[in-house]
Short mmCIF file of C-alpha atoms in Angstrom, two decimals:
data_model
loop_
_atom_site.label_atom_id
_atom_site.label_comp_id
_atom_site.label_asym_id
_atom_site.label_seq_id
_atom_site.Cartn_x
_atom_site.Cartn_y
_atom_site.Cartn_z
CA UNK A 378 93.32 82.16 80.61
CA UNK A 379 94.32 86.13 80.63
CA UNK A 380 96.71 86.93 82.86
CA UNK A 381 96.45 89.43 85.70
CA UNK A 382 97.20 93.28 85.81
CA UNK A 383 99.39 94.34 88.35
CA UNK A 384 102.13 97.12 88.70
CA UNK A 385 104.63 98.25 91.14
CA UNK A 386 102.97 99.75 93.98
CA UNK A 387 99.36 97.99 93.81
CA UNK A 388 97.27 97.70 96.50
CA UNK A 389 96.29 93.65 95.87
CA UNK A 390 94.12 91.45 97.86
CA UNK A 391 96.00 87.64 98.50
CA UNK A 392 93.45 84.45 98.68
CA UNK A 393 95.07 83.40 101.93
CA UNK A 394 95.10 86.34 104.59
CA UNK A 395 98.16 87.05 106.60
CA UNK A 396 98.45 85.48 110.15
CA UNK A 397 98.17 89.31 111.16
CA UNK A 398 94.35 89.27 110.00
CA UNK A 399 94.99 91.39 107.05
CA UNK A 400 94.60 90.13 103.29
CA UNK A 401 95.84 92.86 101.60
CA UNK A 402 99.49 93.63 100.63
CA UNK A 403 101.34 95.93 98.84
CA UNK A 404 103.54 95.24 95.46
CA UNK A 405 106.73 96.63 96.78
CA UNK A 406 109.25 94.93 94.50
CA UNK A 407 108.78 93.38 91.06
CA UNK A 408 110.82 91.02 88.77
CA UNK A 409 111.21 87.05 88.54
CA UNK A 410 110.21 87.28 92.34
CA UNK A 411 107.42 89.78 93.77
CA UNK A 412 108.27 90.98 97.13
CA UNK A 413 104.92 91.93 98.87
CA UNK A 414 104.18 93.75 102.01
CA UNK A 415 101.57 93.55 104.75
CA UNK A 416 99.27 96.31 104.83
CA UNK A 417 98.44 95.98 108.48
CA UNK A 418 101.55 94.80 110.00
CA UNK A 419 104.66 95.97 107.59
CA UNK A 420 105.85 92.91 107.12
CA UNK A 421 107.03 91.49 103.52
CA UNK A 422 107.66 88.21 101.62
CA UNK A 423 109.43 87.16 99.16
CA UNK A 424 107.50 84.89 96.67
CA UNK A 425 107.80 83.68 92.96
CA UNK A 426 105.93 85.44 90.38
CA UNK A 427 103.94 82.48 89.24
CA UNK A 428 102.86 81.62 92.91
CA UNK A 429 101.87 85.44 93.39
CA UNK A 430 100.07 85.50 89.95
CA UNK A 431 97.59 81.98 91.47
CA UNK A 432 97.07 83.59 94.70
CA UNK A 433 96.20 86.94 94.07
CA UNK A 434 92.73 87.50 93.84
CA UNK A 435 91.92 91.07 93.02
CA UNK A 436 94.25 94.32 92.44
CA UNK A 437 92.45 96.74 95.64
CA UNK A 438 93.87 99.63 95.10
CA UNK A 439 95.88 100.55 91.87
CA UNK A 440 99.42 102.83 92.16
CA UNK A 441 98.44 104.22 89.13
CA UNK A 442 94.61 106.05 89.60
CA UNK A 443 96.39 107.10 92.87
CA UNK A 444 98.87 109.26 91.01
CA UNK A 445 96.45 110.43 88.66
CA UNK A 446 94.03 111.56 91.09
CA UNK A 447 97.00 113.47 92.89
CA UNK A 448 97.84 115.18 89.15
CA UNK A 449 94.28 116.45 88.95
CA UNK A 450 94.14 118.34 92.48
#
């Protein structure tokens, strides 16, 4: 199974939506844990890497083509 791309600031969407009504999240802090925070209502978690790697679903929005799209304006 290939593992899933994902870097510090990521917009990513979670299989399981937040009680706020929002499923997507923002990598905030990376290492043996991934801290992730609610888009819609600020608020982050905590959660193992391996957990976060089986319920993400999708990276949304990548931290990366957002700073390259800033370089080129």
């Amino acid at each position: 199974m290939e593992r899933k791309h994902f870097e510090l600031g990521d917009i990513v969407q979670m299989k399981k939506q937040h009680p706020c009504g929002s499923n997507e999240m923002e990598i905030i802090r990376m290492g043996m844990d991934i801290r992730i925070k609610c888009v819609g209502c600020k608020h982050s978690v905590l959660i193992p890497r391996a957990k976060f790697e089986k319920n993400m679903k999708k990276v949304l929005r990548s931290a990366n083509s957002a700073e390259d799209s800033d370089l080129q304006q």
